[in-house]
Coordinates of C-alpha atoms in Angstrom, one line a residue:
X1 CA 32.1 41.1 -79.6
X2 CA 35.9 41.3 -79.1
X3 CA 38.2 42.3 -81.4
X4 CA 39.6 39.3 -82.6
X5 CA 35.7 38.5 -83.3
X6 CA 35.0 40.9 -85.6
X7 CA 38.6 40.0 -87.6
X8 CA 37.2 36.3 -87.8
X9 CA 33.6 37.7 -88.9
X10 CA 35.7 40.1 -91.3
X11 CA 37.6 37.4 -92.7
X12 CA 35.1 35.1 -93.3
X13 CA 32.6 37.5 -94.8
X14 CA 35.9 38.4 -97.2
X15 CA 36.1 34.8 -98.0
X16 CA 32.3 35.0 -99.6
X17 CA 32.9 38.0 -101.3
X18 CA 36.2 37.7 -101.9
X19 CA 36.0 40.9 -104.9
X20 CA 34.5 43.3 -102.4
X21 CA 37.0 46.0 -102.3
X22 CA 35.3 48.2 -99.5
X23 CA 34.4 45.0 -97.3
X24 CA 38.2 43.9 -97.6
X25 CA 39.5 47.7 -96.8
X26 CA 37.3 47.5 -93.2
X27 CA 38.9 44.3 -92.6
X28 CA 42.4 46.0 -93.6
X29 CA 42.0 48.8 -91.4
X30 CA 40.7 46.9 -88.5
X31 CA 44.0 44.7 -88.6
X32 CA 45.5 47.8 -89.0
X33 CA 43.7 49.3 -85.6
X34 CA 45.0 46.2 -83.4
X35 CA 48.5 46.7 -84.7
X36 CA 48.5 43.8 -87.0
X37 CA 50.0 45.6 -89.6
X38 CA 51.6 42.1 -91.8
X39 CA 47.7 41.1 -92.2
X40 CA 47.0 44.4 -92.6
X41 CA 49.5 44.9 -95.7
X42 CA 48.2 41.7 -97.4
X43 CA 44.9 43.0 -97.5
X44 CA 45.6 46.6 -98.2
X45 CA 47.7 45.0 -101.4
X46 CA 45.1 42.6 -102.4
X47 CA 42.7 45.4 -102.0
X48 CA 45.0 47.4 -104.5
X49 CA 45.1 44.6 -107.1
X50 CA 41.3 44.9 -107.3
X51 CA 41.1 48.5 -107.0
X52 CA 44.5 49.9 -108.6
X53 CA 43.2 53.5 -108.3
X54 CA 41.7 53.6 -105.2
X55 CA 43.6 56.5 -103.3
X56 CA 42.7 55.5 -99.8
X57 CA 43.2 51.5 -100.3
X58 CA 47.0 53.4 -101.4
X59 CA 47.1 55.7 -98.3
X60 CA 45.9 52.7 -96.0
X61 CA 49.2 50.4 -97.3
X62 CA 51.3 53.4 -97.0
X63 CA 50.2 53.7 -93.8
X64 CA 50.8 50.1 -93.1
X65 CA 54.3 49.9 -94.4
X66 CA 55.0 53.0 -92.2
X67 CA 54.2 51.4 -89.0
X68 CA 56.2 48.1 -90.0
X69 CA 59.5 50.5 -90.7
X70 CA 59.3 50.5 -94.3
X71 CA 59.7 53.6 -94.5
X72 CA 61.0 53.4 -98.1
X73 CA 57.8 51.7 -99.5
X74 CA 56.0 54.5 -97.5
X75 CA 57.3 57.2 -99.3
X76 CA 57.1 55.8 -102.9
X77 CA 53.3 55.6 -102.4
X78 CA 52.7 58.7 -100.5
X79 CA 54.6 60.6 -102.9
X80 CA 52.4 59.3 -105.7
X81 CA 49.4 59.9 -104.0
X82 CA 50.0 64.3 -103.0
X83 CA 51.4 64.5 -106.5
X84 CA 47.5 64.6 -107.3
X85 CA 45.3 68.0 -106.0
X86 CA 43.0 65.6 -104.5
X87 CA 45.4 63.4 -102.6
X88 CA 43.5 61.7 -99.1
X89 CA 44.6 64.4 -96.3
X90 CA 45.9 61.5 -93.8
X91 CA 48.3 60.7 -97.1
X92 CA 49.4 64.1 -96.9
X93 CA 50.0 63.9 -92.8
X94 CA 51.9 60.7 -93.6
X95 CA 53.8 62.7 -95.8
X96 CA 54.6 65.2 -93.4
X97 CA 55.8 63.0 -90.9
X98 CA 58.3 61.2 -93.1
X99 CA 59.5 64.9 -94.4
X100 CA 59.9 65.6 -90.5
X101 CA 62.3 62.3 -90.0
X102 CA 64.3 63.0 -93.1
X103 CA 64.6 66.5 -91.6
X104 CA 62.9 68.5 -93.8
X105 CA 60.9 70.7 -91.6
X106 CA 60.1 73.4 -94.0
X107 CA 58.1 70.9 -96.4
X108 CA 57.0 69.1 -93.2
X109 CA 55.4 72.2 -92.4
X110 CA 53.5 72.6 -95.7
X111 CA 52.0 69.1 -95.8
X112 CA 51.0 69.1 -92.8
X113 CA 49.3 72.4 -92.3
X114 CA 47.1 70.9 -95.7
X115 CA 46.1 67.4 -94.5
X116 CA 44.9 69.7 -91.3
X117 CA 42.9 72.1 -93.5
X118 CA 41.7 69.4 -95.2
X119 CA 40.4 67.2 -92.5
X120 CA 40.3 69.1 -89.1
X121 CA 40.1 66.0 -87.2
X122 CA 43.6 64.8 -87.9
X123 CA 45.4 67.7 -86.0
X124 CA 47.9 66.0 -83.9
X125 CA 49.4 68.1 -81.1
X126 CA 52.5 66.0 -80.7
X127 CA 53.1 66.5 -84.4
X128 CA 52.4 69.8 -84.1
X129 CA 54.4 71.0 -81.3
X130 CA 57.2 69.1 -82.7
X131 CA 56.8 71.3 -86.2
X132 CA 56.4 74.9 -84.3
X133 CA 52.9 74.9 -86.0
X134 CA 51.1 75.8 -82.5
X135 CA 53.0 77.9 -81.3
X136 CA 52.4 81.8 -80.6
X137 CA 54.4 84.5 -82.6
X138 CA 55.8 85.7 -80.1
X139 CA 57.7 82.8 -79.2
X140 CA 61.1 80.9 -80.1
X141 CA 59.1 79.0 -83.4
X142 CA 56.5 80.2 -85.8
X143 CA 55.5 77.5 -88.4
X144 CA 58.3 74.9 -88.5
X145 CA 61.5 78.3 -88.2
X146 CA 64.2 76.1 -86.8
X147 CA 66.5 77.7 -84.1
X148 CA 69.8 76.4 -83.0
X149 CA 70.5 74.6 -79.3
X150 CA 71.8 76.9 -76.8
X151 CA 71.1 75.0 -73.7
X152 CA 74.0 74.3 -71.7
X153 CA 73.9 70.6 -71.7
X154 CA 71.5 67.6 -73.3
X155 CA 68.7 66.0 -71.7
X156 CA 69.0 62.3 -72.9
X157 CA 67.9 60.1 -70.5
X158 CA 68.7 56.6 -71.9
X159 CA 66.8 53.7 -71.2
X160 CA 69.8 51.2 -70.0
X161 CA 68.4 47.7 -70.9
X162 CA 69.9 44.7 -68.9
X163 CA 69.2 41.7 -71.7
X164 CA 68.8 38.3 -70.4
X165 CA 69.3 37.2 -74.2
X166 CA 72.4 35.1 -74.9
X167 CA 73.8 33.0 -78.0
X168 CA 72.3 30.5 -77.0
X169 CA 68.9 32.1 -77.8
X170 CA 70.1 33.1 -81.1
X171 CA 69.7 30.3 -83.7
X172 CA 73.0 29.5 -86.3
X173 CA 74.8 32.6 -86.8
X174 CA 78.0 30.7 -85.7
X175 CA 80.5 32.8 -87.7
X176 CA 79.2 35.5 -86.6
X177 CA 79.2 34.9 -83.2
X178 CA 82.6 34.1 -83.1
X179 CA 83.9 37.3 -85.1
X180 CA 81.6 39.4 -82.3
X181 CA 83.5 37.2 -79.2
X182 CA 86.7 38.2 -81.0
X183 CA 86.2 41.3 -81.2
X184 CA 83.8 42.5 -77.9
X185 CA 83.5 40.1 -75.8
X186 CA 87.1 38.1 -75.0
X187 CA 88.1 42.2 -74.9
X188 CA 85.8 41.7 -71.8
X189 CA 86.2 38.7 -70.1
X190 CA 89.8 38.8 -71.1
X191 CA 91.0 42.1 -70.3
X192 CA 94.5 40.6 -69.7
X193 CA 95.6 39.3 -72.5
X194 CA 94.5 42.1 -74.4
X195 CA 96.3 44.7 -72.5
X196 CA 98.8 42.3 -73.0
X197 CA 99.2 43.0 -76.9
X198 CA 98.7 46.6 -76.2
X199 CA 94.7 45.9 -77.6
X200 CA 91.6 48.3 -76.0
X201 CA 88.3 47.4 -75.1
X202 CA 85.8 49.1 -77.5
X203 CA 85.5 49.6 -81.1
X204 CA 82.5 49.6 -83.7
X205 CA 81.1 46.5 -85.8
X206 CA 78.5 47.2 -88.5
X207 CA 75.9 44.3 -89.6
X208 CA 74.5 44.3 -92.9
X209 CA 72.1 42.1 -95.0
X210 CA 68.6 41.2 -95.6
X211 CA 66.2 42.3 -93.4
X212 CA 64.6 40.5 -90.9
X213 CA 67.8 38.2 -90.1
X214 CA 68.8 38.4 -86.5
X215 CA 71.3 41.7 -86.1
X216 CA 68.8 43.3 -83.8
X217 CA 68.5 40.0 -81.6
X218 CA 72.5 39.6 -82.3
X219 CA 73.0 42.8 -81.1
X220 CA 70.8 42.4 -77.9
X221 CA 72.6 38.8 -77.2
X222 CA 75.9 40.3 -77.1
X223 CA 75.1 42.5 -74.2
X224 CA 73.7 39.8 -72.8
X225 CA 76.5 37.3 -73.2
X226 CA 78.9 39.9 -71.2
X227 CA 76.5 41.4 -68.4
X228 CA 76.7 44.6 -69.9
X229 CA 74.3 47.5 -70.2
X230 CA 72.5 47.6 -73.9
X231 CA 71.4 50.9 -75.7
X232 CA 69.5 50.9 -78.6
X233 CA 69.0 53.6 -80.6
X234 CA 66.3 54.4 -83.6
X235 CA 66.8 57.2 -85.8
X236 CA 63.4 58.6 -84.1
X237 CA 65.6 59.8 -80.6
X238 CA 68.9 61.1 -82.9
X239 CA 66.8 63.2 -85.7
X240 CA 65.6 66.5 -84.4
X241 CA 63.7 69.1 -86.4
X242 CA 66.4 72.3 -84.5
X243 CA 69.4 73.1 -86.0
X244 CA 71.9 71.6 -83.8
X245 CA 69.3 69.2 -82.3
X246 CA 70.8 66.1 -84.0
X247 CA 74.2 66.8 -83.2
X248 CA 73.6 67.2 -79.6
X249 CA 71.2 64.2 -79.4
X250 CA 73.9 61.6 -80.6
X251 CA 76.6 63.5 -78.2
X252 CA 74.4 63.0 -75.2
X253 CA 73.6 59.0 -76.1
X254 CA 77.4 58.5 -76.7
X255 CA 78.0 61.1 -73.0
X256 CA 75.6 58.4 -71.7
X257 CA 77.0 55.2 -72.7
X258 CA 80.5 56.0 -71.5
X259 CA 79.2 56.8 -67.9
X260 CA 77.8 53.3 -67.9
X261 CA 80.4 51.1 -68.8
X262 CA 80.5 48.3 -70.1
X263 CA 78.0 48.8 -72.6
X264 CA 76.7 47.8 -75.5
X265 CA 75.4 50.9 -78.0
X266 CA 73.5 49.6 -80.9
X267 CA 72.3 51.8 -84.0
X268 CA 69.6 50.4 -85.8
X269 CA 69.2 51.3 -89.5
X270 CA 72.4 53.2 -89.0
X271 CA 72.8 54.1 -92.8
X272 CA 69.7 57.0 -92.0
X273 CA 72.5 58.3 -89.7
X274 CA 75.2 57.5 -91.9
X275 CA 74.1 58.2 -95.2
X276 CA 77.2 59.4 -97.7
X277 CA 77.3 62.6 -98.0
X278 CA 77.7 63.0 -101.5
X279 CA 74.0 62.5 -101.6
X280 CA 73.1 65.3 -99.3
X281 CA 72.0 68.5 -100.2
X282 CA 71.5 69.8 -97.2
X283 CA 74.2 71.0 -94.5
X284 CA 72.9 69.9 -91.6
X285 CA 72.5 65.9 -92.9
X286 CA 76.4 66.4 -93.2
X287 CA 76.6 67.9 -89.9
X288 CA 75.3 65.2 -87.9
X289 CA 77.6 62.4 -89.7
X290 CA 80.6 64.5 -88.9
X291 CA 78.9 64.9 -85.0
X292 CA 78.8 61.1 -85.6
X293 CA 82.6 60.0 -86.7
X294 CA 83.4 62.8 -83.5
X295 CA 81.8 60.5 -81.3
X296 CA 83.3 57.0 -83.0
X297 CA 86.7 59.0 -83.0
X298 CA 86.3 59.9 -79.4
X299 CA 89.1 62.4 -80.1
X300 CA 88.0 64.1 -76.5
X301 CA 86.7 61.8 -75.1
X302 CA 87.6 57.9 -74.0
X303 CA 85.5 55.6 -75.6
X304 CA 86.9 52.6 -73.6
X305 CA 83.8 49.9 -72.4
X306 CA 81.8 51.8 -75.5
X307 CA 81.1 48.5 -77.5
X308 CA 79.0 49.5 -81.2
X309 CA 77.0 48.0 -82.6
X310 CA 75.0 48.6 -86.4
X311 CA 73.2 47.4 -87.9
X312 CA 72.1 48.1 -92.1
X313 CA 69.9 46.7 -94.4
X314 CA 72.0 49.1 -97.5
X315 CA 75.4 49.3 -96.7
X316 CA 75.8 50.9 -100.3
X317 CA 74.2 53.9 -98.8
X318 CA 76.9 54.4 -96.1
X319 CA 79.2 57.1 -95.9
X320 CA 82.8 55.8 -96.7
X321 CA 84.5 56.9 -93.9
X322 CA 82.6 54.8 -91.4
X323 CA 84.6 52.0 -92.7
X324 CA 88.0 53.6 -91.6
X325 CA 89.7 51.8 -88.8
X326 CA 88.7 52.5 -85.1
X327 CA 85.4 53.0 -86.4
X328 CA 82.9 50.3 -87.7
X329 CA 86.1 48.3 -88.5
X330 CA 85.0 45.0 -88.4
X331 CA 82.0 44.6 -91.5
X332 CA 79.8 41.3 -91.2
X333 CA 77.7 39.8 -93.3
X334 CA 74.5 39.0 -91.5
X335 CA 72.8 36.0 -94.6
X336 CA 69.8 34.2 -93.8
X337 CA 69.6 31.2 -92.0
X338 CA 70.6 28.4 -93.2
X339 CA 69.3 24.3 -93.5
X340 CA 70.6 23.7 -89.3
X341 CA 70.3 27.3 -88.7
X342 CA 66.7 27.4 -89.2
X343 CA 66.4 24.0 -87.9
X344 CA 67.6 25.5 -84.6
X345 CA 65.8 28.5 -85.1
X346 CA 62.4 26.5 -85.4
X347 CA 63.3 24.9 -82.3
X348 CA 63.5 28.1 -80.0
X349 CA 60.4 29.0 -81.8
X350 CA 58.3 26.2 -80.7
X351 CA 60.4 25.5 -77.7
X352 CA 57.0 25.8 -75.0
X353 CA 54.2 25.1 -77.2
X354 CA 52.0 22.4 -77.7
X355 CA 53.7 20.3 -80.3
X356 CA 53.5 16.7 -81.4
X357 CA 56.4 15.2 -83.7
X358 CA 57.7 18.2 -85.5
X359 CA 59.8 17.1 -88.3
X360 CA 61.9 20.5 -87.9
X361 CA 64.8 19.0 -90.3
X362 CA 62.2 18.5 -93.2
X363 CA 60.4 21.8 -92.0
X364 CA 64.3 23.7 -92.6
X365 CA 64.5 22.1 -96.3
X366 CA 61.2 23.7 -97.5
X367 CA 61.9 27.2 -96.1
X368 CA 65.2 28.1 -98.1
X369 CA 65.7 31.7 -97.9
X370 CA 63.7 32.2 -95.0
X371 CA 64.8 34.9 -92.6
X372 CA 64.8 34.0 -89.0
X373 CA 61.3 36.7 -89.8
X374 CA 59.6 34.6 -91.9
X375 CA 60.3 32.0 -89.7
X376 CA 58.2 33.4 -87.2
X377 CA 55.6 34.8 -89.1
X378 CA 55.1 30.9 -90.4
X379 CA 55.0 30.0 -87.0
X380 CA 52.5 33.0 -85.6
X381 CA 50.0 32.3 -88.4
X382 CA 50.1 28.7 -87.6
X383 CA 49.7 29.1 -84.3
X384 CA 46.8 31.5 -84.6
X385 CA 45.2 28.8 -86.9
X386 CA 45.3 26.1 -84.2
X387 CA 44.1 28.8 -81.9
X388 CA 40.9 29.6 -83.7
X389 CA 40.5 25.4 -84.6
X390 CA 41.0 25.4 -80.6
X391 CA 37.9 28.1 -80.4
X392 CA 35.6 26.1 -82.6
X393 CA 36.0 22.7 -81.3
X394 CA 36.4 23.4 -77.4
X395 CA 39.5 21.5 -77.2
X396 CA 43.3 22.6 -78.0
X397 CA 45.2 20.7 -80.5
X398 CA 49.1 20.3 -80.8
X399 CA 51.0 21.9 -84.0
X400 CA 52.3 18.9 -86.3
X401 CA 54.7 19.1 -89.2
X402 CA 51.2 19.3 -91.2
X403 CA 50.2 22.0 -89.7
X404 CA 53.2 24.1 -90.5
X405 CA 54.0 22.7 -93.9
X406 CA 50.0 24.2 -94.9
X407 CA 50.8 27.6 -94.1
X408 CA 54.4 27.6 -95.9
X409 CA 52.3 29.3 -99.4
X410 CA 50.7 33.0 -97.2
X411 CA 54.6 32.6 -95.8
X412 CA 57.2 33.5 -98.6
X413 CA 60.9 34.5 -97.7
X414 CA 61.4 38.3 -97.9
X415 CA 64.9 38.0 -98.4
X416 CA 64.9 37.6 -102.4
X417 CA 64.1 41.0 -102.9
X418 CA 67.2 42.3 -101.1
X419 CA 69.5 39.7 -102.9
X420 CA 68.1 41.0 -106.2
X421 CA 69.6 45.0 -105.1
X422 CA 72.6 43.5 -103.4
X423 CA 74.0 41.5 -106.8
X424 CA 73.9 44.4 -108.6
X425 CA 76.2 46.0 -106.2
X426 CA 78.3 42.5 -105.5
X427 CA 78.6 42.6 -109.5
X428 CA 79.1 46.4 -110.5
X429 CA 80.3 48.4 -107.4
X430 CA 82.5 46.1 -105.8
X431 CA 85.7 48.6 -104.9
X432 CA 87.9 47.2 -102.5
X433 CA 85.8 43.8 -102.0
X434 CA 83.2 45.4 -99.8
X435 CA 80.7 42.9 -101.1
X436 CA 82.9 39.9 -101.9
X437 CA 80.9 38.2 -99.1
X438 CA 77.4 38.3 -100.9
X439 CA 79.4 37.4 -104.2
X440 CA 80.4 34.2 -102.2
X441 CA 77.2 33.8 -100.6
X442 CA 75.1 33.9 -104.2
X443 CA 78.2 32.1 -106.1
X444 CA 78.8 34.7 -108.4

């Protein structure tokens, strides 16, 4: 039996006992196994609703929400959970892995030598090594003891993407497209005229909005559009359990980019790099954002041909002095799609498959609010569904407006909940205008 047979034996034996939490957590960990971690979280959650005090149904979703990047929803469930004596032990290595990204190494340390003593079998020597927890007392760390960088130089090796993505492959988005040609690529393909006016190549724009909306693929199109090399960076190759080890990491990415000009540098989630400081405690988070403005500054370096790129889902959480000019400058306002943006955007989705009559005008009314990801989750789950119809009946079957239209109620737009933070910002912490956009977006 393959794997996707035992998720359709899983699922349909869930269907007939639809209340059977344990059968439901198999089928929830099983999707969780093959990486399909948005199946995975609906079950996990429906397996919660049954079950509200089931610890490992919690541990499982945490779980789940940590592999999808929510790292937030993660941590607001696993910190429930070790609150208790009795807390699951792969809870408490969860825990200790967030700790470790956050840079708490100390606490990292603690959590994760119990989930070990608890259950053995979760040791992870990756983990571990990355901690100091293996290694010997005689050598440079003993149980998490950070030491400071004293290597001559960094050992980044970036991955130098050449993106065949353009515009063109990015559905609506128009405005911002045209703010992005205005200020990285015309710099580019018309280095004249901007010499001209005395105007450098380079310069930082941050995106910001709901998630799921397109600045990662915006980002990727950009380089693409100009022939340029593309960097992105997670907070996973900047954040490093040494004192000194973050700093150095972010010096050696931007060391990197300017040795391979033109190119794009994008920072994903660039708020866990650029968090204000007023709401660090520790030195060391501070450290890193002043390593950061350093390298934005390029005050000894050039940071000509360095186009940057960010991207945010909380721009509240941003350190003020990114905004300053010759840094992220240039702040845009990623929304969702709109009614021809999505239209387009279901377009380039289906653009290949097997389709017959798609209404995709009609299909773009119905799905108000939907970000360019729900989009294509209400695509994938239809298409899986005419897959499995395709299984049964020996014969393949082309998507219709039908078809789509069904699967619209187990598709909702994961945008709302983001709207509902950023009003309260748009309404009460508005200084300077920084959110005039979402108060003209939600007519406020």
């Amino acid at each position: 039996m393959t794997n996707n047979d035992a998720v359709t034996t899983l699922k349909q034996a869930v269907a007939v006992s639809p209340d059977n939490v344990p059968l439901r957590i198999h089928l929830a960990n099983t999707l969780h196994g093959l990486s399909r971690y948005e199946e995975a979280q609906k079950e996990f959650s429906t397996a919660l609703a049954l079950a509200p005090d089931d610890k490992q149904v919690k541990a499982g979703l945490a779980s789940t929400f940590y592999q999808m990047g929510k790292y937030m929803q993660a941590l607001v469930i696993v910190e429930d959970l070790v609150s208790s004596a009795d807390a699951p032990p792969a809870a408490r290595l969860l825990h200790a892995r967030i700790l470790l990204g956050d840079g708490k190494v100390e606490q990292a340390v603690r959590e994760y030598k119990r989930a070990i003593e608890a259950d053995p079998s979760l040791a992870d020597e990756s983990l571990s090594d990355r901690l100091g927890v293996a290694a010997s007392a005689g050598g440079d760390v003993v149980d998490g003891r950070v030491r400071a960088h004293t290597e001559a130089g960094g050992d980044y090796d970036p991955d130098i993407e050449r993106s065949k993505t353009k515009f063109s492959d990015v559905g609506g988005m128009d405005d911002v497209k045209n703010q992005i040609r205005m200020k990285i690529i015309y710099p580019i393909t018309n280095p004249d005229v901007y010499k001209a006016y005395g105007k450098k190549t380079g310069g930082g724009i941050l995106m910001y909005g709901p998630p799921g909306c397109g600045k990662t693929h915006l980002a990727r199109a950009t380089a693409g559009e100009i022939n340029a090399g593309f960097i992105s960076v997670g907070i996973n190759e900047v954040l490093d359990c040494w004192i000194g080890g973050s700093e150095r990491n972010l010096h050696d990415i931007f060391d990197s980019a300017r040795r391979n000009t033109p190119i794009v540098l994008f920072f994903d989630e660039v708020d866990a790099l650029a968090a204000s400081r007023k709401d660090l405690r520790n030195s060391n988070g501070k450290n890193v954002i002043n390593q950061f403005l350093a390298e934005l500054d390029g005050v000894d370096t050039n940071n000509e041909g360095v186009l940057i790129l960010a991207a945010t889902n909380a721009p509240w959480h941003l350190d003020s002095a990114f905004r300053r000019p010759g840094r992220f400058d240039r702040i845009i306002f990623v929304p969702p799609p709109d009614k021809p943006a999505r239209t387009e955007i279901l377009r380039i989705m289906l653009q290949g498959k097997p389709t017959e009559n798609i209404d995709y005008e009609y299909l773009a009314k119905k799905t108000e609010n939907f970000s360019g990801a729900d989009l294509s989750s209400l695509v994938d789950h239809t298409l899986e569904k005419k897959i499995e119809q395709a299984m049964k009946d020996g014969k393949p079957k082309p998507v219709t407006t039908k078809d789509l239209e069904a699967h619209l109620k187990e598709v909702k737009p994961s945008t709302l909940e983001w709207f509902a933070t950023a009003k309260n910002y748009a309404l009460y912490s508005n200084e300077g205008g920084a959110y005039d956009e979402i108060r003209k977006y939600l007519k406020l």
